[in-house]
Coordinates of C-alpha atoms and ligand atoms in Angstrom, one line a residue:
Q1 CA 0.0 0.0 0.0
S2 CA 1.6 3.3 -1.0
G3 CA 2.3 5.8 1.8
A4 CA 2.3 3.0 4.5
W5 CA 5.2 1.4 6.4
G6 CA 6.3 -1.9 5.0
F7 CA 8.3 -5.0 6.0
P8 CA 11.0 -6.1 3.6
R9 CA 11.1 -9.9 3.5
G10 CA 14.3 -11.0 5.3
G11 CA 14.4 -7.9 7.4
M12 CA 16.1 -4.5 6.7
G13 CA 19.3 -6.3 5.8
A14 CA 17.5 -7.5 2.8
V15 CA 17.1 -3.9 1.6
A16 CA 20.8 -3.2 1.8
A17 CA 21.5 -6.6 0.0
A18 CA 19.0 -5.7 -2.8
I19 CA 20.7 -2.3 -3.3
A20 CA 24.2 -3.9 -3.3
A21 CA 22.9 -6.5 -5.9
S22 CA 21.5 -3.7 -8.0
A23 CA 24.8 -1.8 -7.9
R24 CA 26.8 -4.8 -8.8
G25 CA 24.4 -5.4 -11.7
F26 CA 25.6 -2.0 -13.0
G27 CA 29.2 -3.0 -12.6
A28 CA 29.9 -1.5 -9.2
T29 CA 32.3 -3.2 -6.7
V30 CA 30.9 -3.1 -3.2
R31 CA 33.4 -3.4 -0.3
T32 CA 32.5 -3.7 3.3
D33 CA 34.8 -3.9 6.4
A34 CA 36.7 -1.1 4.8
E35 CA 36.7 1.8 7.2
V36 CA 37.7 5.2 5.7
G37 CA 40.4 6.8 7.8
R38 CA 40.8 10.0 5.7
I39 CA 39.2 11.8 2.9
R40 CA 42.0 13.2 0.7
V41 CA 41.8 16.7 -0.7
R42 CA 44.1 18.3 -3.3
D43 CA 43.7 22.0 -4.3
G44 CA 40.2 22.3 -2.8
A45 CA 38.9 19.1 -4.7
V46 CA 38.5 15.7 -3.5
A47 CA 41.3 13.3 -4.5
G48 CA 40.1 10.0 -2.9
V49 CA 40.1 8.2 0.4
T50 CA 42.7 6.5 2.6
L51 CA 41.3 3.5 4.4
A52 CA 42.1 2.8 8.0
S53 CA 44.3 -0.1 6.8
G54 CA 46.4 2.4 4.9
E55 CA 45.2 1.5 1.5
E56 CA 44.8 4.5 -0.8
I57 CA 41.9 4.7 -3.2
D58 CA 41.9 7.5 -5.7
A59 CA 38.6 9.0 -6.9
S60 CA 37.7 12.1 -8.7
C61 CA 34.2 12.1 -7.0
V62 CA 33.4 10.9 -3.5
V63 CA 30.0 10.6 -1.8
T64 CA 30.0 10.3 2.0
T65 CA 26.9 8.9 3.9
A66 CA 28.5 8.9 7.3
H67 CA 27.3 11.1 10.2
P68 CA 28.2 14.8 9.4
A69 CA 30.5 14.9 12.4
I70 CA 32.4 11.9 11.2
S71 CA 32.6 13.1 7.6
F72 CA 33.7 16.6 8.3
L73 CA 35.3 16.7 11.7
R74 CA 37.0 13.3 11.8
L75 CA 37.7 12.3 8.1
L76 CA 38.6 15.7 6.7
D77 CA 41.4 18.1 7.6
R78 CA 39.8 21.1 9.2
A79 CA 42.0 23.4 7.1
E80 CA 39.9 22.2 4.0
L81 CA 36.7 23.7 5.6
P82 CA 35.4 27.3 5.8
A83 CA 35.4 28.2 9.5
G84 CA 31.6 28.9 9.5
F85 CA 30.8 25.5 8.0
A86 CA 33.0 23.7 10.6
A87 CA 31.4 25.6 13.4
D88 CA 27.9 24.6 12.1
I89 CA 28.9 20.9 12.1
E90 CA 30.4 21.3 15.7
H91 CA 27.0 22.7 16.8
W92 CA 25.1 20.0 15.0
Q93 CA 22.7 18.5 17.7
T94 CA 22.8 14.7 17.7
R95 CA 21.3 13.6 21.1
S96 CA 19.0 10.7 21.6
G97 CA 17.1 8.9 24.3
T98 CA 15.9 6.1 22.0
V99 CA 16.2 2.4 23.1
K100 CA 15.5 -0.5 20.6
I101 CA 14.3 -3.8 22.3
N102 CA 14.2 -6.9 20.2
L103 CA 12.4 -9.9 21.5
A104 CA 12.3 -13.5 20.5
L105 CA 8.8 -14.9 21.4
D106 CA 7.5 -18.3 22.0
R107 CA 4.1 -17.3 20.6
L108 CA 2.0 -14.3 19.6
P109 CA 0.6 -12.0 22.3
V110 CA -3.0 -12.4 23.0
F111 CA -4.5 -9.0 23.5
T112 CA -7.4 -8.8 26.0
A113 CA -9.1 -6.2 23.7
H114 CA -8.7 -8.4 20.6
P115 CA -7.9 -12.0 21.6
S116 CA -8.0 -13.6 18.2
V117 CA -4.9 -13.6 15.9
D118 CA -5.6 -10.9 13.4
P119 CA -2.9 -9.7 10.8
A120 CA -4.5 -6.3 11.0
V121 CA -3.6 -6.1 14.7
H122 CA -0.6 -8.4 15.1
G123 CA 0.9 -7.3 11.8
G124 CA 0.2 -3.7 12.3
T125 CA 2.0 -1.0 14.4
I126 CA 1.2 -1.5 18.1
V127 CA 1.6 1.8 20.0
L128 CA 2.1 1.7 23.7
S129 CA 0.8 5.1 24.8
E130 CA -2.3 5.9 26.8
S131 CA -2.2 9.6 26.5
L132 CA -0.2 12.6 25.3
D133 CA 0.5 13.5 28.9
D134 CA 2.1 10.1 29.4
V135 CA 4.4 10.7 26.3
E136 CA 5.2 14.2 27.7
N137 CA 6.0 12.9 31.1
A138 CA 8.2 10.2 29.7
F139 CA 10.2 12.8 27.7
Q140 CA 10.4 15.2 30.7
E141 CA 11.7 12.4 33.0
A142 CA 14.5 11.6 30.6
V143 CA 15.4 15.4 30.2
G144 CA 15.7 15.4 34.0
G145 CA 18.1 12.5 33.9
K146 CA 15.7 9.6 34.7
P147 CA 14.6 6.8 32.3
A148 CA 10.8 7.0 31.7
T149 CA 8.5 5.4 34.3
L150 CA 6.0 4.7 31.5
P151 CA 8.0 4.4 28.3
F152 CA 6.4 5.1 24.9
A153 CA 6.9 2.1 22.4
D154 CA 6.1 1.6 18.8
I155 CA 6.0 -2.1 18.3
C156 CA 5.8 -4.5 15.3
I157 CA 6.0 -8.2 14.7
P158 CA 7.4 -8.6 11.3
S159 CA 7.4 -12.4 11.5
V160 CA 3.6 -12.3 11.2
F161 CA 4.2 -11.8 7.5
D162 CA 7.7 -13.1 7.0
D163 CA 8.3 -16.7 8.0
S164 CA 12.0 -16.4 7.2
L165 CA 12.6 -14.6 10.5
A166 CA 11.6 -17.2 13.1
P167 CA 10.9 -20.9 13.4
S168 CA 7.4 -22.0 12.8
G169 CA 5.1 -20.8 15.6
K170 CA 7.7 -18.5 17.1
H171 CA 8.0 -14.7 16.4
V172 CA 10.3 -11.8 16.7
M173 CA 9.1 -8.5 18.1
S174 CA 10.8 -5.1 17.4
M175 CA 10.1 -2.3 19.9
F176 CA 11.1 1.2 19.2
T177 CA 10.9 2.9 22.7
Q178 CA 11.5 6.3 24.2
W179 CA 13.0 7.8 26.5
V180 CA 16.2 7.3 28.6
P181 CA 18.6 10.2 29.3
D182 CA 20.7 11.3 26.3
T183 CA 23.8 11.0 28.7
Y184 CA 23.4 7.2 28.3
A185 CA 25.3 7.5 24.9
D186 CA 28.5 8.1 26.9
T187 CA 27.7 6.9 30.4
P188 CA 25.0 4.2 30.3
D189 CA 23.4 2.9 33.5
E190 CA 23.0 -0.7 32.6
A191 CA 20.9 -1.6 35.7
A192 CA 18.5 1.3 35.0
L193 CA 18.3 0.4 31.3
A194 CA 17.4 -3.2 32.2
D195 CA 14.7 -2.0 34.5
Y196 CA 13.4 0.3 31.8
A197 CA 13.2 -2.6 29.4
D198 CA 11.3 -4.6 32.1
R199 CA 8.8 -1.7 32.3
V200 CA 8.2 -1.8 28.5
I201 CA 7.6 -5.5 28.7
A202 CA 5.2 -4.9 31.7
R203 CA 3.2 -2.4 29.6
V204 CA 2.6 -5.1 27.0
E205 CA 1.8 -7.6 29.8
A206 CA -0.9 -5.2 31.0
V207 CA -2.8 -5.4 27.7
A208 CA -1.8 -9.0 26.8
P209 CA -1.6 -11.2 29.9
G210 CA 1.0 -13.9 29.7
F211 CA 3.2 -11.9 27.4
T212 CA 6.2 -11.9 29.8
D213 CA 6.3 -15.7 29.9
S214 CA 6.4 -15.8 26.1
V215 CA 9.7 -13.9 26.0
L216 CA 12.5 -16.4 25.1
H217 CA 15.3 -13.9 24.6
R218 CA 15.7 -10.1 24.6
Q219 CA 18.2 -7.6 23.3
V220 CA 18.3 -4.1 24.6
I221 CA 20.1 -1.6 22.4
G222 CA 20.5 1.8 24.2
P223 CA 22.1 5.0 23.0
Y224 CA 25.6 3.7 24.0
E225 CA 25.4 0.6 21.9
M226 CA 24.0 2.7 19.0
Q227 CA 27.0 5.0 19.3
E228 CA 29.6 2.4 19.8
E229 CA 28.4 -0.5 17.6
Y230 CA 26.6 1.4 14.9
G231 CA 28.6 4.6 14.7
L232 CA 25.5 6.7 15.4
V233 CA 27.1 9.7 17.1
G234 CA 25.1 10.5 20.4
G235 CA 23.1 7.4 19.6
N236 CA 20.9 9.5 17.3
I237 CA 19.3 7.1 14.7
F238 CA 19.0 9.9 12.2
H239 CA 22.6 11.2 12.2
G240 CA 21.2 14.4 13.9
E241 CA 18.0 15.5 15.5
L242 CA 15.0 16.4 13.4
S243 CA 14.5 19.6 15.0
L244 CA 13.3 22.8 13.1
G245 CA 16.8 24.3 12.8
Q246 CA 18.1 21.0 11.4
L247 CA 15.7 20.4 8.6
F248 CA 15.5 21.6 4.9
H249 CA 18.2 24.2 4.1
G250 CA 19.7 23.7 7.5
R251 CA 20.5 20.0 7.2
P252 CA 23.3 19.6 7.9
A253 CA 24.4 23.2 7.4
A254 CA 23.0 26.4 5.7
G255 CA 24.1 26.6 2.1
Y256 CA 24.8 22.8 1.7
A257 CA 21.3 21.3 1.5
D258 CA 22.1 20.7 -2.3
L259 CA 24.3 17.8 -1.1
R260 CA 27.6 19.5 -2.2
T261 CA 30.2 20.2 0.5
P262 CA 32.9 22.9 0.8
V263 CA 35.3 20.5 -1.0
R264 CA 34.7 20.3 -4.8
W265 CA 33.5 16.8 -6.0
L266 CA 32.9 15.7 -2.4
Y267 CA 29.2 15.1 -1.8
Q268 CA 27.1 14.0 1.1
A269 CA 23.9 11.8 1.1
G270 CA 23.4 10.3 4.5
S271 CA 20.6 10.6 7.1
G272 CA 22.0 13.9 8.2
T273 CA 21.2 15.6 4.8
H274 CA 18.0 16.9 3.4
G275 CA 15.6 14.1 2.8
G276 CA 16.9 12.1 5.8
G277 CA 16.6 10.5 8.3
G278 CA 14.8 7.3 7.7
V279 CA 15.0 4.9 5.0
T280 CA 13.7 7.3 2.3
G281 CA 16.3 7.0 -0.5
I282 CA 15.8 10.6 -1.1
P283 CA 19.4 11.9 -0.4
G284 CA 20.8 9.1 -2.6
R285 CA 18.6 9.9 -5.6
N286 CA 19.1 13.7 -5.2
V287 CA 22.9 13.4 -4.9
V288 CA 23.2 11.4 -8.1
R289 CA 21.1 14.2 -9.9
Q290 CA 23.3 16.9 -8.4
I291 CA 26.5 15.1 -9.5
L292 CA 25.2 14.6 -13.0
A293 CA 24.2 18.2 -13.2
D294 CA 27.6 19.4 -11.9
Q295 CA 29.4 17.0 -14.4
R296 CA 27.4 18.4 -17.3
A297 CA 28.2 22.0 -16.2
E298 CA 31.9 21.1 -15.9
R299 CA 31.9 19.7 -19.4
W300 CA 30.4 22.9 -20.7
R301 CA 32.9 25.0 -18.8
R302 CA 35.8 23.0 -20.4
R303 CA 34.3 23.3 -23.9
L304 CA 33.9 27.1 -23.5
R305 CA 37.4 27.4 -22.2
R306 CA 38.7 25.4 -25.2
G307 CA 36.6 27.5 -27.5
S308 CA 37.9 30.8 -26.1
S309 CA 41.5 29.7 -26.2
A310 CA 41.2 28.5 -29.8
Ligands
LIG1 C1 16.7 1.5 16.2 C2 16.5 2.2 15.0 C3 15.2 2.2 14.4 C4 14.9 2.8 13.2 N1 13.6 2.7 12.7 C5 13.4 3.2 11.5 C6 12.1 3.0 10.9 O1 11.3 2.4 11.4 N2 12.0 3.6 9.6 C7 13.0 4.3 9.0 O2 12.7 4.8 7.9 N3 14.1 4.5 9.6 C8 14.4 4.0 10.9 N4 15.6 4.2 11.4 C9 16.6 5.0 10.8 C10 17.3 4.5 9.6 O3 17.9 3.2 10.0 C11 18.3 5.5 9.1 O4 17.7 6.7 8.8 C12 19.1 4.9 7.9 O5 19.8 3.7 8.2 C13 20.1 6.0 7.4 O6 20.8 5.4 6.4 P1 22.3 6.0 6.0 O7 22.8 5.3 4.9 O8 22.1 7.6 5.9 O9 23.1 5.8 7.3 P2 23.5 4.5 8.2 O10 22.5 3.4 7.9 O11 23.8 4.9 9.5 O12 24.8 4.1 7.4 C14 26.0 4.9 7.6 C15 27.1 3.9 7.3 O13 28.3 4.6 7.3 C16 29.3 3.6 7.9 N5 30.5 4.5 8.3 C17 30.6 5.4 9.4 N6 31.8 5.9 9.3 C18 32.5 5.2 8.4 C19 33.9 5.2 8.0 N7 34.8 6.0 8.5 N8 34.3 4.4 6.9 C20 33.3 3.6 6.3 N9 32.0 3.5 6.7 C21 31.7 4.4 7.8 C22 28.5 3.1 9.1 O14 29.2 2.0 9.7 C23 27.2 2.8 8.5 O15 27.2 1.5 7.9 C24 15.9 3.5 12.6 C25 17.2 3.5 13.0 C26 17.5 2.8 14.3 C27 18.9 2.8 14.8

């Protein structure tokens, strides 16, 4: 259904695998486990990248999709950036109090309000939130340094539609929950995080008795794990907060929402650019259009230069 959330068969990894397969079909080489250590610049234009292993890859055009702070403050030499741009990236807000909880379930939950198994219920988005006041209180508690007493959760059970995700009869549940203090990105409180996860499960138990007993395994991914394992600075799932000042022309810095950067032929197309976050595909599509337009303009400039010197 257009405009609705969807579940890719095989999980989100299947989306990345499909994009990689498509790129290979066009002749691309896809390399993973190849951390970029530096983006090299020569005379104001990108010259390629140097991998953390020391391997040098020359390139006349580079697109970075890493977090803006990684791309511009870690991988590039600050001397290559205008002071105003570097300051904008330094001030980029990238906090988060989001916790992902993944559960392996022995069976589907039986909701008191709707006991029969129904794909429209079990296969839809299940939101744990009784009132806006609860959501506001959960947020304010985290701002005050305490994990939410009544966490908000946005839940789905993709195995209802995709039997490749769990053995027959068993299920996986994905819970997007909020909030814990944003300081957990650097100094997590593991015991408080475990209690918070217990409270999320207790909220489901309240509407689906017996749920807690159905949990076979659980994985709790807080801001610290997101930062350390996924490279999401501050644990922010969108490479930067979706606040008013960080949207549209301000994503990630005023003057660069066209996906160019201060370095010629270095482009950006990650979640921290206009069109992100989320799996939208918008930055990727737009950056290709921008590069093609810039290449066309460059060809014209060269032709004109040749013409005027002839
Ligand atoms: C828990 C969670 C739930 C989410 N739920 C949803 C959802 O329901 N719907 C939705 O649309 N979006 C969701 N998102 C957001 C979505 O995952 C992101 O917006 C999307 O993955 C961004 O894609 P990206 O390519 O811009 O960045 P990423 O997916 O973050 O990819 C950036 C890549 O760059 C790599 N990288 C970083 N530094 C280097 C380096 N030096 N060298 C080489 N590689 C490097 C990283 O390892 C990473 O693989 C969720 C995210 C999380 C964490």
